[in-house]
Tab-separated table of C-alpha atoms in Angstrom:
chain	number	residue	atom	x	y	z
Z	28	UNK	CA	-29.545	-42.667	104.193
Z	29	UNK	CA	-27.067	-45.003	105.309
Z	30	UNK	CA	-23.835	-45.096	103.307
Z	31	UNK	CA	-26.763	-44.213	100.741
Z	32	UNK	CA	-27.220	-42.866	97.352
Z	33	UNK	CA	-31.097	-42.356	96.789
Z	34	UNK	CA	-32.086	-41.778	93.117
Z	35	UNK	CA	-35.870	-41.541	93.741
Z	36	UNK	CA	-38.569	-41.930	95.608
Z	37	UNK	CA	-41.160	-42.936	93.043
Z	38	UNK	CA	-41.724	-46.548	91.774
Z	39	UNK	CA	-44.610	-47.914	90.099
Z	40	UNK	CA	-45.469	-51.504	88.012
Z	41	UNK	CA	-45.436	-49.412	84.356
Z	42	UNK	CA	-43.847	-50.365	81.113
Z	43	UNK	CA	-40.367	-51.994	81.647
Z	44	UNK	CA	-38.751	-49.339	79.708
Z	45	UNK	CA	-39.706	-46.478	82.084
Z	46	UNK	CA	-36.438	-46.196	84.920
Z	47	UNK	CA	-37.294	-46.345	88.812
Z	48	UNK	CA	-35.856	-43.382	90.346
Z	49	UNK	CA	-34.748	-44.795	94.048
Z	50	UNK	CA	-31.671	-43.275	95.713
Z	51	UNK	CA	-29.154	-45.930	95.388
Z	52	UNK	CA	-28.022	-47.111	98.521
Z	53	UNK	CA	-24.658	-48.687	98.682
Z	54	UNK	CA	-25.267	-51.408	101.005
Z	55	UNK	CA	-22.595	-52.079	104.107
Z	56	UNK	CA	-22.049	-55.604	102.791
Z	57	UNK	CA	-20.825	-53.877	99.698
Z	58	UNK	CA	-18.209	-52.276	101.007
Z	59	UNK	CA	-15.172	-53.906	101.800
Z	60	UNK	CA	-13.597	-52.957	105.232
Z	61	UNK	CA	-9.976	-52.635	104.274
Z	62	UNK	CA	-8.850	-51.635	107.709
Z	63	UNK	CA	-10.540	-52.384	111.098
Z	64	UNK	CA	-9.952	-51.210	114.147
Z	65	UNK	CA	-12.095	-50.810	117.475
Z	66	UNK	CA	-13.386	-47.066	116.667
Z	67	UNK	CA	-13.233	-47.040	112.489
Z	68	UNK	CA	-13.944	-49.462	109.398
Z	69	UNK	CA	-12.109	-48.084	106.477
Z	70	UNK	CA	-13.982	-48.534	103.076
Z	71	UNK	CA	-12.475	-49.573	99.589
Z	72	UNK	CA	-15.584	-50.704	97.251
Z	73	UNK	CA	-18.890	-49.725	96.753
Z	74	UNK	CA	-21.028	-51.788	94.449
Z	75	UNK	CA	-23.846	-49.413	92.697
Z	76	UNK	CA	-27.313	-51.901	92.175
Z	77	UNK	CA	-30.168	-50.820	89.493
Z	78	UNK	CA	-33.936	-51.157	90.418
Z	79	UNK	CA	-34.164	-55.006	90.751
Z	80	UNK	CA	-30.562	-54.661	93.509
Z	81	UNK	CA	-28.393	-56.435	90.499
Z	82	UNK	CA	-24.829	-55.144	90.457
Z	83	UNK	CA	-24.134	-52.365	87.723
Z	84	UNK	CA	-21.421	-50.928	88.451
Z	85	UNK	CA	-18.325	-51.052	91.271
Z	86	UNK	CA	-16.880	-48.031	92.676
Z	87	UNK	CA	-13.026	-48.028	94.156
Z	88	UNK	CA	-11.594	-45.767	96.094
Z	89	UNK	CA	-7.544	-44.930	96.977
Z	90	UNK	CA	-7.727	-44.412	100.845
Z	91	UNK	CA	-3.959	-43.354	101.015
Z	92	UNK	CA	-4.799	-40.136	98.699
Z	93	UNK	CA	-8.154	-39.382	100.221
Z	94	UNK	CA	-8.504	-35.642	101.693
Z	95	UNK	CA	-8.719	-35.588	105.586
Z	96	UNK	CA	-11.941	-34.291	107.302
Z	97	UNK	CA	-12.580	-31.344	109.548
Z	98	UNK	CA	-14.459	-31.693	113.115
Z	99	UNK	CA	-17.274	-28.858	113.318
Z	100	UNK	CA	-18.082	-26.875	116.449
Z	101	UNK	CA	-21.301	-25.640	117.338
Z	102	UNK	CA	-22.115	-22.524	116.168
Z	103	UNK	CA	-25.250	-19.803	117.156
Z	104	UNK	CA	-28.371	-20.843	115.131
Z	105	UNK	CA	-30.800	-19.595	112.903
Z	106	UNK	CA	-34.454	-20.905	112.160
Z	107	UNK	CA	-34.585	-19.941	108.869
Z	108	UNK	CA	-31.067	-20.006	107.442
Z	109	UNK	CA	-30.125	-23.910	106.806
Z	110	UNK	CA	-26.257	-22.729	105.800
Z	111	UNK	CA	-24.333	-22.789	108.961
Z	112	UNK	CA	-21.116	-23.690	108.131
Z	113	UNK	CA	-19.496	-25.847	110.760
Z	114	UNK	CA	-15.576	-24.635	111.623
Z	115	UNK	CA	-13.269	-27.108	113.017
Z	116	UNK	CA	-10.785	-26.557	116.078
Z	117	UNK	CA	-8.459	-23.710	114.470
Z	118	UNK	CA	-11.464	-21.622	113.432
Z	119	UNK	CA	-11.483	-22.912	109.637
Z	120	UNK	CA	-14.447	-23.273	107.785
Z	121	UNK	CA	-14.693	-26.798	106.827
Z	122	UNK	CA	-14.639	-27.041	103.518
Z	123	UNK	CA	-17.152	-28.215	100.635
Z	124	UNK	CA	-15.942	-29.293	97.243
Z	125	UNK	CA	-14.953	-26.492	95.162
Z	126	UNK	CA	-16.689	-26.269	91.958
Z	127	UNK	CA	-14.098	-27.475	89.748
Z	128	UNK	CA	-14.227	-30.580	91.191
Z	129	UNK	CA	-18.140	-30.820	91.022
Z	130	UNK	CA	-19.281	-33.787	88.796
Z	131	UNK	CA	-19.736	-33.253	85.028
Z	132	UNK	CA	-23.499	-32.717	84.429
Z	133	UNK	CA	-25.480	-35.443	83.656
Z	134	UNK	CA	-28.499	-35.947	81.388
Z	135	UNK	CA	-32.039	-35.040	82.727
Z	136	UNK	CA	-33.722	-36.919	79.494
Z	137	UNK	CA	-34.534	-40.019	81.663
Z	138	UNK	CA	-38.820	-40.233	82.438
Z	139	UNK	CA	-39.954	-39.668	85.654
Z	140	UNK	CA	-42.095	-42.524	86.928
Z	141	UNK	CA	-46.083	-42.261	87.658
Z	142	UNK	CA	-46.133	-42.196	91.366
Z	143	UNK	CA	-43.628	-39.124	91.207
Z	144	UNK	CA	-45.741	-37.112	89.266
Z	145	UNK	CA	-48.854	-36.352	92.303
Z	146	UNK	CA	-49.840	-33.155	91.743
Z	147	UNK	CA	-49.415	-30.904	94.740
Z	148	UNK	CA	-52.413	-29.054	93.474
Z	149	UNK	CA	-54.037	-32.401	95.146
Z	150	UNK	CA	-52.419	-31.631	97.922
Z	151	UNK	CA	-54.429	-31.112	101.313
Z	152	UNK	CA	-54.390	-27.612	102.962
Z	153	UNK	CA	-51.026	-27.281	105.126
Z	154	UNK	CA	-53.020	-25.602	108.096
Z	155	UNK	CA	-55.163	-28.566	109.025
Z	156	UNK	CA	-56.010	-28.356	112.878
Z	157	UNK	CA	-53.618	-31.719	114.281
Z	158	UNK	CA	-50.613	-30.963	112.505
Z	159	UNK	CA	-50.623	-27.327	112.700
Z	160	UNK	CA	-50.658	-27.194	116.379
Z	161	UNK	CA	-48.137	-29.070	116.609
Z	162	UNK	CA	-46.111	-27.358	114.357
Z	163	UNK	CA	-44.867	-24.619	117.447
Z	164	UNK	CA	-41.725	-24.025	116.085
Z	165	UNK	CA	-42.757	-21.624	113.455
Z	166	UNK	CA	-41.855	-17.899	112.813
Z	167	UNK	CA	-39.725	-17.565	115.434
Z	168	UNK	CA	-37.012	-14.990	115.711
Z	169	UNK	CA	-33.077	-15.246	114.504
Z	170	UNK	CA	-31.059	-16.593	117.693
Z	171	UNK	CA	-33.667	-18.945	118.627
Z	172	UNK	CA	-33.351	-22.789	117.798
Z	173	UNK	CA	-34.606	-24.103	114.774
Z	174	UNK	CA	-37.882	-25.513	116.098
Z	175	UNK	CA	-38.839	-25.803	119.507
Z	176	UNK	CA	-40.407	-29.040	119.416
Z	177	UNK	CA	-37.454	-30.968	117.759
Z	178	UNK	CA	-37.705	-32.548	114.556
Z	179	UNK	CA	-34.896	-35.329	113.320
Z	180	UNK	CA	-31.737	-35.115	110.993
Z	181	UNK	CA	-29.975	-38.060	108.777
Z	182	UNK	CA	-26.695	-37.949	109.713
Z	183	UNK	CA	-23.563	-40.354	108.015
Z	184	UNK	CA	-21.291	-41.722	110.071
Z	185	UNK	CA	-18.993	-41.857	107.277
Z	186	UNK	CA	-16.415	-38.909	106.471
Z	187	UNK	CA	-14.490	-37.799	103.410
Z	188	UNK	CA	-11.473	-39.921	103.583
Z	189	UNK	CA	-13.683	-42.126	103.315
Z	190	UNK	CA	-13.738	-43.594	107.127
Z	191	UNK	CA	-15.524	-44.054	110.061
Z	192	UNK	CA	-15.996	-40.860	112.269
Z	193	UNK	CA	-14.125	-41.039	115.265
Z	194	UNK	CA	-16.392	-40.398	118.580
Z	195	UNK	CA	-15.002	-37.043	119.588
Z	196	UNK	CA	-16.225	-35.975	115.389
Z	197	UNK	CA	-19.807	-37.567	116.069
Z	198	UNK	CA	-20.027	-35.842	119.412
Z	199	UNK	CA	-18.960	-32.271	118.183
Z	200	UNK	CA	-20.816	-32.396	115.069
Z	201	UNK	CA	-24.040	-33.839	117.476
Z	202	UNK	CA	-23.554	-30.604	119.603
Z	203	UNK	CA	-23.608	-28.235	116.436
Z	204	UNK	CA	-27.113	-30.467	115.317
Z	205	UNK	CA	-28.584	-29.953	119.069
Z	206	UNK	CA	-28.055	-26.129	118.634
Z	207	UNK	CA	-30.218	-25.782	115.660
Z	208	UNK	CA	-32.621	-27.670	117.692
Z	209	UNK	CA	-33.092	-31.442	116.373
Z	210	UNK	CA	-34.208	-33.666	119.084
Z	211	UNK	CA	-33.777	-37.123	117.147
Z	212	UNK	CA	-31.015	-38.343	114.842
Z	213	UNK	CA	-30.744	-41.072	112.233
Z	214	UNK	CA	-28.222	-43.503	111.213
Z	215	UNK	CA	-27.655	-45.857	108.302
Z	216	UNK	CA	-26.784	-49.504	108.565
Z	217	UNK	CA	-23.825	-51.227	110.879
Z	218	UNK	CA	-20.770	-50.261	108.799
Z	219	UNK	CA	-19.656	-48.304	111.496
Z	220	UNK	CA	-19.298	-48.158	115.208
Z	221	UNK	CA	-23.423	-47.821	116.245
Z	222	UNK	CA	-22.468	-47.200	119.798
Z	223	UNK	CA	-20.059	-44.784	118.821
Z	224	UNK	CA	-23.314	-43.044	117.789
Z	225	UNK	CA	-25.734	-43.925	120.200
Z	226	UNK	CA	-23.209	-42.972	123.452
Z	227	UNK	CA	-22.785	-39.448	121.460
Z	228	UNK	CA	-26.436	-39.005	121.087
Z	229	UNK	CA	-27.245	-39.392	124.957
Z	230	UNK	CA	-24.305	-37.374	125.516
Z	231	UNK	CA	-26.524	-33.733	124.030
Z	232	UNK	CA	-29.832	-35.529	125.064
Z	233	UNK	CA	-30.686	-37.002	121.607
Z	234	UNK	CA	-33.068	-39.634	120.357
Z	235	UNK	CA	-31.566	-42.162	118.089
Z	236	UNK	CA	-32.749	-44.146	114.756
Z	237	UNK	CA	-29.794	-46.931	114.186
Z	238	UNK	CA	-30.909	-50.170	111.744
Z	239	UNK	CA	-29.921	-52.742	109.455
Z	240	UNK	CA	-30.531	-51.657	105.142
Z	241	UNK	CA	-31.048	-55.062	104.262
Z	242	UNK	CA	-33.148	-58.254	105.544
Z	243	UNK	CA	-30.989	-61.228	103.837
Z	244	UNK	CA	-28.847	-61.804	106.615
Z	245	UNK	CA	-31.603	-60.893	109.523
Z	246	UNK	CA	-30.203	-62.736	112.476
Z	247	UNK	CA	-26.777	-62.476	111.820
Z	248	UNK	CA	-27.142	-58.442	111.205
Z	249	UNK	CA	-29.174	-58.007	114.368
Z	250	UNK	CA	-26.479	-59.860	116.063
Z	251	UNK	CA	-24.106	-57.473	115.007
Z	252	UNK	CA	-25.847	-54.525	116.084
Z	253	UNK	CA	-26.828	-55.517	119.647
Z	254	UNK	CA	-23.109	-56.722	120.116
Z	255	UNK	CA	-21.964	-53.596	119.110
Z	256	UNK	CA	-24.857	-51.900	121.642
Z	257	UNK	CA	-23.635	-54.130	124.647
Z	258	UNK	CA	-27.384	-53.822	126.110
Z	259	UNK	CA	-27.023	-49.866	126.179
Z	260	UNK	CA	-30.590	-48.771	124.253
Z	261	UNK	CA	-30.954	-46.091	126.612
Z	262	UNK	CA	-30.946	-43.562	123.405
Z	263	UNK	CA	-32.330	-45.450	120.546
Z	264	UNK	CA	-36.212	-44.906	120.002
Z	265	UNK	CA	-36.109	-47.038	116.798
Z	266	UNK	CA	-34.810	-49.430	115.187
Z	267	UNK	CA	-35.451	-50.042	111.545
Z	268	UNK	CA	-35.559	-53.382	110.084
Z	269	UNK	CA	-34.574	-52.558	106.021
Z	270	UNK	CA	-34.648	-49.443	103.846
Z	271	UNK	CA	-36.199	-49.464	100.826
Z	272	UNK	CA	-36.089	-53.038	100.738
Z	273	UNK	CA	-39.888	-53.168	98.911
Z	274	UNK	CA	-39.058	-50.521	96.336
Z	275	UNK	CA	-35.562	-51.360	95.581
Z	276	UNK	CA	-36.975	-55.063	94.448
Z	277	UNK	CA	-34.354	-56.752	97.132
Z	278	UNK	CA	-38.003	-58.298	99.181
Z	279	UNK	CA	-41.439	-58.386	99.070
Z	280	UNK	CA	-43.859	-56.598	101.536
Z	281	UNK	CA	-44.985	-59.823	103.201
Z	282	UNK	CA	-40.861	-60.874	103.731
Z	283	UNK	CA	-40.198	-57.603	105.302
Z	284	UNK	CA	-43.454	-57.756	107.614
Z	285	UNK	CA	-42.059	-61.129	108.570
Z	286	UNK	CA	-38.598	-59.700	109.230
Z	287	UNK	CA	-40.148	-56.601	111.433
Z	288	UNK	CA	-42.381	-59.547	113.311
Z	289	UNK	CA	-39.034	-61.623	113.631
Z	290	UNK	CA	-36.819	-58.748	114.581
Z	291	UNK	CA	-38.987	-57.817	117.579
Z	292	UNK	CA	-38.334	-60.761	119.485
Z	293	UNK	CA	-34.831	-60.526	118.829
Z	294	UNK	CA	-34.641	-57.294	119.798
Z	295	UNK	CA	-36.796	-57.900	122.901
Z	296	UNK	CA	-34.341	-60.631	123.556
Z	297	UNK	CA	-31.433	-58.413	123.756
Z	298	UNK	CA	-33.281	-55.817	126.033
Z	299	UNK	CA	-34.927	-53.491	123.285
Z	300	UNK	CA	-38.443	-52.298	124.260
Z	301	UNK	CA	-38.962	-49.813	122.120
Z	302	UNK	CA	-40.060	-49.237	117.925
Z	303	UNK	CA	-39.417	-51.539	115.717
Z	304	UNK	CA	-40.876	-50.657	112.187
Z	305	UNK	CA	-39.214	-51.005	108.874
Z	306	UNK	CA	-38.840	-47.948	106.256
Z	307	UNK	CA	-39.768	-47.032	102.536
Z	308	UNK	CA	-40.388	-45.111	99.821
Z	309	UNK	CA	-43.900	-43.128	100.252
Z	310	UNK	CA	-45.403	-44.953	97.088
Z	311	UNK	CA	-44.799	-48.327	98.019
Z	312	UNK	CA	-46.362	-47.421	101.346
Z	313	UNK	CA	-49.287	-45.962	100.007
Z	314	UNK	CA	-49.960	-48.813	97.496
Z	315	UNK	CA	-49.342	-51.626	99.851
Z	316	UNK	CA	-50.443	-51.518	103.663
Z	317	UNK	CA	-48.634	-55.193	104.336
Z	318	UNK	CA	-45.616	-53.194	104.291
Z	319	UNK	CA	-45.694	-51.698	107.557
Z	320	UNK	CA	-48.417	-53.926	109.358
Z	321	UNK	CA	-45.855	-55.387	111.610
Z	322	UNK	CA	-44.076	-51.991	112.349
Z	323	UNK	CA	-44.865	-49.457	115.112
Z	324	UNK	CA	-45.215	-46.998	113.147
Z	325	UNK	CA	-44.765	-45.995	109.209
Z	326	UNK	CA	-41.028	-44.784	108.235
Z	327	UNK	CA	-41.396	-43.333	104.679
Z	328	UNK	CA	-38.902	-41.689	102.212
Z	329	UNK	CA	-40.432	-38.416	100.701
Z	330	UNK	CA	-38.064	-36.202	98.004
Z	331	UNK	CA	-40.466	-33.972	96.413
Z	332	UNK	CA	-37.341	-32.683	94.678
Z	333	UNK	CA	-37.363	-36.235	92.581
Z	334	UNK	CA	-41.359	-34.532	90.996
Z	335	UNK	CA	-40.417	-32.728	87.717
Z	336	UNK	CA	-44.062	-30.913	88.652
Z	337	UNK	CA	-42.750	-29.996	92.117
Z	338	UNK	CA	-40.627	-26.522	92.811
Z	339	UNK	CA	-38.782	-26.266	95.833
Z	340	UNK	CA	-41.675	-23.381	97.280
Z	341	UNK	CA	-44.355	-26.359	96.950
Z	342	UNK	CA	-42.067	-29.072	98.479
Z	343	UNK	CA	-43.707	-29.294	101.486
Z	344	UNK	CA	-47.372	-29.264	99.804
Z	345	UNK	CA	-45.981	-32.622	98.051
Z	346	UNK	CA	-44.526	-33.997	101.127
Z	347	UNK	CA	-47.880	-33.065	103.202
Z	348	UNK	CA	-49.513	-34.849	100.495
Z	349	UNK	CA	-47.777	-37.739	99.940
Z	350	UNK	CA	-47.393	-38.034	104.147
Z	351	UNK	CA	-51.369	-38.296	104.007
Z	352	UNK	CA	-51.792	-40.510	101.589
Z	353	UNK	CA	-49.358	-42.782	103.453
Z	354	UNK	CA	-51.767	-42.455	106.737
Z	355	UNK	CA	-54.847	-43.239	104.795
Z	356	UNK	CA	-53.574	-46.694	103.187
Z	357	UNK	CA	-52.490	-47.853	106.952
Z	358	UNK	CA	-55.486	-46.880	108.714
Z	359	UNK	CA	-54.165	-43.599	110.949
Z	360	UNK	CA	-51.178	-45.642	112.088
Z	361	UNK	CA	-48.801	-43.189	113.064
Z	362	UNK	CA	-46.310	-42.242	110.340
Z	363	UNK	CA	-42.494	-40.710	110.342
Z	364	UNK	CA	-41.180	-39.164	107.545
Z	365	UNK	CA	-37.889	-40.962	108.116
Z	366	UNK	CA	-36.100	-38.854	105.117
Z	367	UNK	CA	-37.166	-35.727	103.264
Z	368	UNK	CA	-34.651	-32.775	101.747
Z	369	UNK	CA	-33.322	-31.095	98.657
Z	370	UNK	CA	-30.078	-31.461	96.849
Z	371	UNK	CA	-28.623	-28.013	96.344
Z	372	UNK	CA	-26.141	-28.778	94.009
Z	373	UNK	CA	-26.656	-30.879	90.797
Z	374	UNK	CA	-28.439	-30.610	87.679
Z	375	UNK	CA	-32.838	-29.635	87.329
Z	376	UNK	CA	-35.308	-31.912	87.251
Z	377	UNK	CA	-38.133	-30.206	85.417
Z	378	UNK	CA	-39.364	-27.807	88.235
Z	379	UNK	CA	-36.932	-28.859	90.489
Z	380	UNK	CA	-34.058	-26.634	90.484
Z	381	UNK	CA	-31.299	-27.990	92.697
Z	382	UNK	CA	-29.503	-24.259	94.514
Z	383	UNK	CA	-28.779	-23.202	98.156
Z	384	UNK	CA	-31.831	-20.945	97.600
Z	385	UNK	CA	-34.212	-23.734	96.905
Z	386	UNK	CA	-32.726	-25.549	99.289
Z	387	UNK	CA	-33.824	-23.313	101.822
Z	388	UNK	CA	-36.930	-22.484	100.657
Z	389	UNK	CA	-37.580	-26.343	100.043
Z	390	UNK	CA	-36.770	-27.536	103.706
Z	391	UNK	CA	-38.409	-24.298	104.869
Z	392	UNK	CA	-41.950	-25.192	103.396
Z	393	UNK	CA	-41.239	-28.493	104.861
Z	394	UNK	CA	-41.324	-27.700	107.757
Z	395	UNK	CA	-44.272	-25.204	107.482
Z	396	UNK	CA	-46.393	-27.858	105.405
Z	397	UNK	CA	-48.487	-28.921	108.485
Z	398	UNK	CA	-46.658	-32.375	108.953
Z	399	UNK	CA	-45.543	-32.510	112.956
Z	400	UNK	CA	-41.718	-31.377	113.364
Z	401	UNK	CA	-41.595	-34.493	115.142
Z	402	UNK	CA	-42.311	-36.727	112.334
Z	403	UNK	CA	-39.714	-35.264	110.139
Z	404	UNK	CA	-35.558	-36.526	109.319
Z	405	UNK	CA	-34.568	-33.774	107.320
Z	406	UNK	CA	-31.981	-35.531	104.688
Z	407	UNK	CA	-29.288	-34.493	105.204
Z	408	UNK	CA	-26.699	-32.716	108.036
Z	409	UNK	CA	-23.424	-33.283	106.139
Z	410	UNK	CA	-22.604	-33.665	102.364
Z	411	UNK	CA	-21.295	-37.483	100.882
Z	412	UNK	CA	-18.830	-36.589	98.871
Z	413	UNK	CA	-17.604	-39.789	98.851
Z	414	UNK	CA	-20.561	-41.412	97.130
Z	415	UNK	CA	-21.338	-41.397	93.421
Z	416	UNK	CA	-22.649	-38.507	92.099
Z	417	UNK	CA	-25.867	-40.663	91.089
Z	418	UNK	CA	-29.006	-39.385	89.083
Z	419	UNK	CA	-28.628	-35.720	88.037
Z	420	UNK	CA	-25.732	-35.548	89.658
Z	421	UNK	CA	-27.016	-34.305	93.243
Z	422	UNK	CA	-26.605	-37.477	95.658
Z	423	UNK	CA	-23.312	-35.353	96.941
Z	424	UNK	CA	-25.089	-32.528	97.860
Z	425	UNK	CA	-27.621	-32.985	100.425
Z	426	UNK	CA	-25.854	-31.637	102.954
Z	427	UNK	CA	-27.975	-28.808	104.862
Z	428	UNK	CA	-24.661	-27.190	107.072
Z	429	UNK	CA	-21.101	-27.678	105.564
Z	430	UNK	CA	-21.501	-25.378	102.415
């Protein structure tokens, strides 16, 4: 998710009255660099949009009384326990935010739209033939890595001060990720150093997602990011042209096909062969096939935990369902399910119980729902603390390893 707070992944043309719950993404123009130097953008503002991307609220932060951040190390992994906690150089067990200073609750009163609520009793079996064989990674034993046919993680390149990681952070915290055995890595947006990002993935023998959140400012955002990549793609598998662009309200699906179209010969330009694809939420990519007809492949947003009807046991039947619903609007293209997780901190949402335990047991079924390892970013590696604590208070507490 980019700098990102997500509030939903359903969105569908009902009564006005009835909220759209999208995660709400702070978007890098948004934030004010306050200080700038080769490795780090420091960030002062953050300007919170509704559903249509008009301003509600703004968000400032005090840098100089900001807490300082702790570098993990890699430590031994486990394919069924998500709650590593990363330790920095003394041996300390970075820290989470203590529950005193967890964010008052928040109500739970507001309605669900229609395209949340698909019943994972629709949902297809999880053991169908193609996705199940590919799906190798399963039942293994403790002190093997997570999955042995990779699968991708969202990862922020922003810390709790808030600032920039600094390379030797990204590269640590990349060699903790590669131990618990993801094989691809996503970024959000060009707030930060990209090739700070890009040189650590190739360092551990990562793939790399890296991509502009908005299309208003196409070529002079793709500028940015291939001056910052200096004509070094030799990581980067993807790049994504807009997130949530379509559901958010900020573009329609014909202007972000354009973009994706326009993009590519940029790109191309600059020395990028690879995927070029744009990415949203699951029901705007079921509804709408324009969306993606210039892209590569499908990137869709899946949260099961944003279905009051969904547990966290039956995530992965709703994510399996929702992925296949996606690949029957867009004719079998291939489709990546560029974010899907489950808060473990915040306040319910019907079925949806936000714990560590469901958190588990959430990414777990996940990744035993029949939808290819490969075509998963589990959201997220590290918590935001830094963000807003957003609908039901949970878009803190994402993070899979640092509590």
């Amino acid at each position: 998710m980019k700098i990102t707070a997500y509030l939903a992944v359903a969105a569908v043309a009902q009564a006005a009255t009835v909220p759209r719950h999208q995660r709400l993404h702070a978007d890098r123009r948004d934030v004010a660099p306050v200080v700038e130097t080769v490795t780090e953008t420091l960030y002062q503002t953050v300007v919170w949009v509704d559903s249509n991307g008009k301003p509600v609220s703004t968000e400032t932060k005090d840098l100089s009384t900001s807490p300082s951040a702790t570098t993990p190390i890699s430590v031994a992994a486990s394919p069924t326990n998500y709650k590593k906690q990363p330790v920095n150089d003394s041996g300390t067990i970075k820290s989470s935010q203590s529950s005193s200073e967890m964010p008052s609750p928040l109500s739970t009163s507001v309605p669900p739209t229609e395209a949340s609520r698909m019943s994972t009793q629709d949902a297809p079996q999880s053991t169908n033939d193609a996705a199940s064989s590919q799906n190798t990674g399963k039942g293994q034993t403790a002190g093997n890595s997570a999955s042995s046919d990779g699968m991708g993680i969202c990862y922020d390149m922003i810390d709790s001060q808030p600032q920039c990681k600094d390379p030797a952070t990204i590269s640590s915290e990349f060699s903790f990720l590669k131990s618990q055995g993801y094989t691809m890595v996503r970024i959000y947006d060009i707030g930060c150093p990209v090739n700070d990002f890009t040189a650590a993935a190739a360092q551990h023998g990562l793939t790399s997602m890296v991509g502009i959140n908005s299309i208003a400012n196409l070529q002079g955002d793709l500028n940015k990011l291939i001056g910052m990549m200096g004509g070094n793609w030799a990581s980067v598998d993807t790049v994504y042209i807009g997130n949530e662009q379509v559901n958010t309200g900020q573009a329609s699906a014909d202007q972000v096909a354009a973009a994706v179209s326009t993009a590519k010969g940029i790109l191309s330009g600059a020395g990028f062969g690879a995927n070029v694809i744009t990415v949203d939420t699951f029901n705007v990519m079921m509804n709408d096939p324009t969306i993606c007809s210039t892209s590569d492949y499908c990137g869709t947003n899946i949260h099961a935990f944003f279905d009051p009807n969904t547990n966290a046991p039956n995530a992965g039947a709703f994510v399996l369902n929702a992925y296949n619903k996606v690949a029957a609007t867009n004719g079998g293209k291939r489709i990546v399910i560029t974010e899907t997780g489950w808060p473990y901190h915040g306040n319910a949402n019907g079925q949806a119980v936000p714990s560590p335990e469901n958190q588990n047991s959430a990414l777990d079924s996940i990744r035993g729902s029949g939808v290819p390892t490969g075509s998963l970013y589990f959201f997220q590696a590290y918590n935001t603390g830094y963000k807003q604590p957003g609908y039901l208070g949970v878009e803190q507490y994402f993070g899979i390893y640092d509590h």
